[in-house]
């Protein structure tokens, strides 16, 4: 349902409107546009709610913090992996940052979100702007009521026509609908940046975690190989004693059984090692292959420091990208309530058209289109109001409000889960450190026991069962020690991941490599949006310049 209605025009603009109606000119057109600007900026009434974050339950201190260093002080986690003092890990993280494919996907989504923001900004300007022309040959029906009454057919029923025109329509943002849409898309754009940061946090942690897994598996393979060498020597001694008649065949069989059992444990570990390296290759953005050029032939498991600075729980709200992302998603949804609610009220617009039309009917000619007398125009305000919407608009507002409430709950749950992840990682870190010290002592005792048992067996002071038991205890203790040596840095990595460390690596750097943005610029006209300065947060939500 549409009505044309008069709008009270301020006196200083009324003369310009009347002059334009009588004879349009550039000066009058500018005056009319100025009037539209006055209506836009003076008539905006925000009908949507303001965004407020809900209260969240944040502890004052970590339960498992204990005596950790600097738990109450702000901490810089920009390049947390350097605490391991492992240059290979440093190289792997930098390589992954430069080449990881999922991270590039997150970077492309930042540009997508920025372009969508540009669409919303453009909606604040005249939504309809058309320039066109047409040429047509027309024949009217001789039986039409408007047909001239003549006694014989004539060319009056058929003629040619040409037209050139421009039209514009501007729905004035009286209820703040378009500004709310800009606010929503701006929050989504910032959310895309937070999602990129979150992907970077996960990437650095995954690279470090996989690297520690590789080193741990290498250590375990080496431990079993050393035990195989030890058991080969034990078998040689058992065979020698059997040939000398000082031992029976049971000792030889037991030695062979133990040796083959240890050798059989190597292939599954080698397979796991290859799979871990393949996973690391994918994180580095390269096909599975040999990583010796990056990792070398072998190295020890990275050593974690005994203490770690964790800050206070409240720092998570400022640090973790996924919490920022959840907050921005809620803000974006809050703005959509205002967009939906604006449809409950009348929409005011200013419409106009101007053109030239001519035909070859009678004494006219098609060339008359260039004459000023061939002009036509229409201009005036209008409003539309969906009165009988049968509750559809109201229920859409309710839908948007329910989604907003859902997003608030997701934000609160994200905060809670973040605290849980930190507490779990701190618990693992503490317990892994305790287990490491215990296994270190156990392995030293097991090695001494295995050496002593072998000496006693060599001189016939004990049977081979004692040797087997001691060597099995040694191998089990060494493997458990290696696993715990990997568990400590794994737990520390989990702490830094839970604290949201590592996303600062992208600061002052582009979201995509220059070669990729160059290719995008050649493929599509991106204007200035590929410039790193263009993908920065907006300063305000006013009538912003379109992204041409």
Tab-separated table of N, CA, C and O in Angstrom, residues 49-58 187 314 316-335 403-416:
chain	number	residue	atom	x	y	z
A	49	UNK	N	17.535	-1.884	19.936
A	49	UNK	CA	18.123	-1.800	21.274
A	49	UNK	C	19.618	-1.514	21.223
A	49	UNK	O	20.276	-1.799	20.213
A	50	UNK	N	20.132	-0.945	22.291
A	50	UNK	CA	21.582	-0.780	22.427
A	50	UNK	C	22.195	-2.102	22.869
A	50	UNK	O	21.573	-2.890	23.592
A	51	UNK	N	23.424	-2.328	22.430
A	51	UNK	CA	24.083	-3.594	22.757
A	51	UNK	C	24.805	-3.478	24.090
A	51	UNK	O	25.616	-2.582	24.301
A	52	UNK	N	24.503	-4.405	24.972
A	52	UNK	CA	25.180	-4.496	26.261
A	52	UNK	C	25.575	-5.943	26.484
A	52	UNK	O	24.747	-6.855	26.321
A	53	UNK	N	26.832	-6.149	26.873
A	53	UNK	CA	27.280	-7.506	27.158
A	53	UNK	C	26.671	-8.001	28.469
A	53	UNK	O	26.541	-7.226	29.425
A	54	UNK	N	26.287	-9.266	28.515
A	54	UNK	CA	25.743	-9.794	29.774
A	54	UNK	C	26.860	-10.013	30.794
A	54	UNK	O	28.040	-10.064	30.449
A	55	UNK	N	26.467	-10.132	32.037
A	55	UNK	CA	27.453	-10.420	33.065
A	55	UNK	C	27.996	-11.839	32.878
A	55	UNK	O	27.274	-12.751	32.489
A	56	UNK	N	29.283	-11.979	33.138
A	56	UNK	CA	29.923	-13.291	33.018
A	56	UNK	C	30.577	-13.650	34.343
A	56	UNK	O	31.012	-12.774	35.099
A	57	UNK	N	30.632	-14.939	34.609
A	57	UNK	CA	31.236	-15.417	35.847
A	57	UNK	C	32.730	-15.633	35.620
A	57	UNK	O	33.120	-16.534	34.894
A	58	UNK	N	33.537	-14.764	36.223
A	58	UNK	CA	34.988	-14.823	36.078
A	58	UNK	C	35.615	-14.969	37.463
A	58	UNK	O	35.345	-14.180	38.369
A	187	UNK	N	30.274	-5.289	12.759
A	187	UNK	CA	30.576	-6.265	13.801
A	187	UNK	C	30.957	-7.615	13.188
A	187	UNK	O	31.861	-8.298	13.683
A	314	UNK	N	40.480	-12.661	34.244
A	314	UNK	CA	39.830	-11.552	33.538
A	314	UNK	C	40.558	-11.185	32.246
A	314	UNK	O	39.959	-10.613	31.325
A	316	UNK	N	41.378	-13.100	29.956
A	316	UNK	CA	40.844	-13.882	28.848
A	316	UNK	C	39.862	-13.072	28.020
A	316	UNK	O	39.785	-13.224	26.797
A	317	UNK	N	39.064	-12.210	28.666
A	317	UNK	CA	38.067	-11.427	27.953
A	317	UNK	C	38.705	-10.486	26.954
A	317	UNK	O	38.094	-10.131	25.941
A	318	UNK	N	39.928	-10.066	27.216
A	318	UNK	CA	40.626	-9.148	26.312
A	318	UNK	C	41.536	-9.880	25.338
A	318	UNK	O	41.895	-9.321	24.310
A	319	UNK	N	41.907	-11.125	25.655
A	319	UNK	CA	42.935	-11.799	24.882
A	319	UNK	C	42.394	-12.823	23.893
A	319	UNK	O	42.803	-12.845	22.753
A	320	UNK	N	41.478	-13.668	24.350
A	320	UNK	CA	41.100	-14.797	23.508
A	320	UNK	C	40.270	-14.338	22.308
A	320	UNK	O	39.210	-13.728	22.477
A	321	UNK	N	40.723	-14.653	21.102
A	321	UNK	CA	39.971	-14.217	19.910
A	321	UNK	C	38.580	-14.828	19.822
A	321	UNK	O	37.660	-14.177	19.325
A	322	UNK	N	38.399	-16.069	20.303
A	322	UNK	CA	37.077	-16.675	20.192
A	322	UNK	C	36.074	-15.985	21.103
A	322	UNK	O	34.873	-15.919	20.776
A	323	UNK	N	36.544	-15.425	22.229
A	323	UNK	CA	35.644	-14.647	23.088
A	323	UNK	C	35.274	-13.337	22.396
A	323	UNK	O	34.110	-12.915	22.408
A	324	UNK	N	36.261	-12.682	21.781
A	324	UNK	CA	35.967	-11.463	21.016
A	324	UNK	C	35.000	-11.770	19.880
A	324	UNK	O	34.079	-10.991	19.602
A	325	UNK	N	35.216	-12.892	19.215
A	325	UNK	CA	34.343	-13.269	18.107
A	325	UNK	C	32.911	-13.489	18.593
A	325	UNK	O	31.949	-13.033	17.957
A	326	UNK	N	32.744	-14.181	19.720
A	326	UNK	CA	31.410	-14.409	20.266
A	326	UNK	C	30.740	-13.095	20.653
A	326	UNK	O	29.533	-12.906	20.449
A	327	UNK	N	31.518	-12.166	21.210
A	327	UNK	CA	30.967	-10.859	21.565
A	327	UNK	C	30.509	-10.098	20.327
A	327	UNK	O	29.423	-9.510	20.301
A	328	UNK	N	31.320	-10.132	19.271
A	328	UNK	CA	30.984	-9.407	18.045
A	328	UNK	C	29.797	-10.044	17.328
A	328	UNK	O	28.988	-9.336	16.710
A	329	UNK	N	29.684	-11.355	17.394
A	329	UNK	CA	28.521	-12.011	16.807
A	329	UNK	C	27.247	-11.577	17.518
A	329	UNK	O	26.210	-11.367	16.876
A	330	UNK	N	27.323	-11.436	18.829
A	330	UNK	CA	26.166	-10.953	19.576
A	330	UNK	C	25.839	-9.509	19.198
A	330	UNK	O	24.661	-9.146	19.041
A	331	UNK	N	26.866	-8.677	19.040
A	331	UNK	CA	26.645	-7.277	18.656
A	331	UNK	C	26.011	-7.185	17.269
A	331	UNK	O	25.109	-6.369	17.032
A	332	UNK	N	26.471	-8.013	16.346
A	332	UNK	CA	25.911	-8.016	14.992
A	332	UNK	C	24.441	-8.421	15.017
A	332	UNK	O	23.604	-7.831	14.319
A	333	UNK	N	24.117	-9.415	15.823
A	333	UNK	CA	22.728	-9.870	15.905
A	333	UNK	C	21.853	-8.839	16.587
A	333	UNK	O	20.686	-8.650	16.214
A	334	UNK	N	22.390	-8.128	17.566
A	334	UNK	CA	21.622	-7.078	18.248
A	334	UNK	C	21.195	-5.997	17.260
A	334	UNK	O	20.055	-5.524	17.279
A	335	UNK	N	22.097	-5.616	16.350
A	335	UNK	CA	21.770	-4.588	15.359
A	335	UNK	C	20.675	-5.057	14.414
A	335	UNK	O	19.876	-4.248	13.918
A	403	UNK	N	17.407	-14.930	18.518
A	403	UNK	CA	18.770	-15.222	18.054
A	403	UNK	C	19.794	-14.403	18.831
A	403	UNK	O	20.895	-14.891	19.125
A	404	UNK	N	19.432	-13.167	19.159
A	404	UNK	CA	20.338	-12.344	19.949
A	404	UNK	C	20.548	-12.951	21.330
A	404	UNK	O	21.672	-13.020	21.831
A	405	UNK	N	19.448	-13.423	21.944
A	405	UNK	CA	19.576	-14.044	23.261
A	405	UNK	C	20.430	-15.306	23.175
A	405	UNK	O	21.242	-15.590	24.065
A	406	UNK	N	20.262	-16.072	22.095
A	406	UNK	CA	21.099	-17.258	21.893
A	406	UNK	C	22.575	-16.874	21.822
A	406	UNK	O	23.436	-17.556	22.397
A	407	UNK	N	22.859	-15.793	21.093
A	407	UNK	CA	24.256	-15.372	20.947
A	407	UNK	C	24.837	-14.906	22.284
A	407	UNK	O	26.030	-15.098	22.539
A	408	UNK	N	23.994	-14.321	23.158
A	408	UNK	CA	24.477	-13.939	24.490
A	408	UNK	C	24.819	-15.170	25.316
A	408	UNK	O	25.831	-15.198	26.029
A	409	UNK	N	23.975	-16.192	25.214
A	409	UNK	CA	24.269	-17.437	25.924
A	409	UNK	C	25.556	-18.078	25.402
A	409	UNK	O	26.364	-18.608	26.172
A	410	UNK	N	25.745	-18.037	24.071
A	410	UNK	CA	26.969	-18.604	23.493
A	410	UNK	C	28.192	-17.844	23.983
A	410	UNK	O	29.241	-18.440	24.248
A	411	UNK	N	28.062	-16.516	24.106
A	411	UNK	CA	29.168	-15.718	24.624
A	411	UNK	C	29.507	-16.135	26.057
A	411	UNK	O	30.682	-16.356	26.393
A	412	UNK	N	28.476	-16.245	26.895
A	412	UNK	CA	28.716	-16.641	28.282
A	412	UNK	C	29.340	-18.031	28.361
A	412	UNK	O	30.240	-18.274	29.169
A	413	UNK	N	28.862	-18.943	27.520
A	413	UNK	CA	29.408	-20.297	27.538
A	413	UNK	C	30.840	-20.321	27.035
A	413	UNK	O	31.673	-21.103	27.519
A	414	UNK	N	31.158	-19.457	26.059
A	414	UNK	CA	32.531	-19.384	25.558
A	414	UNK	C	33.478	-18.926	26.659
A	414	UNK	O	34.597	-19.447	26.792
A	415	UNK	N	33.035	-17.964	27.459
A	415	UNK	CA	33.859	-17.493	28.578
A	415	UNK	C	34.086	-18.613	29.592
A	415	UNK	O	35.201	-18.818	30.082
A	416	UNK	N	33.029	-19.355	29.911
A	416	UNK	CA	33.158	-20.451	30.867
A	416	UNK	C	34.093	-21.542	30.345
A	416	UNK	O	34.947	-22.059	31.073
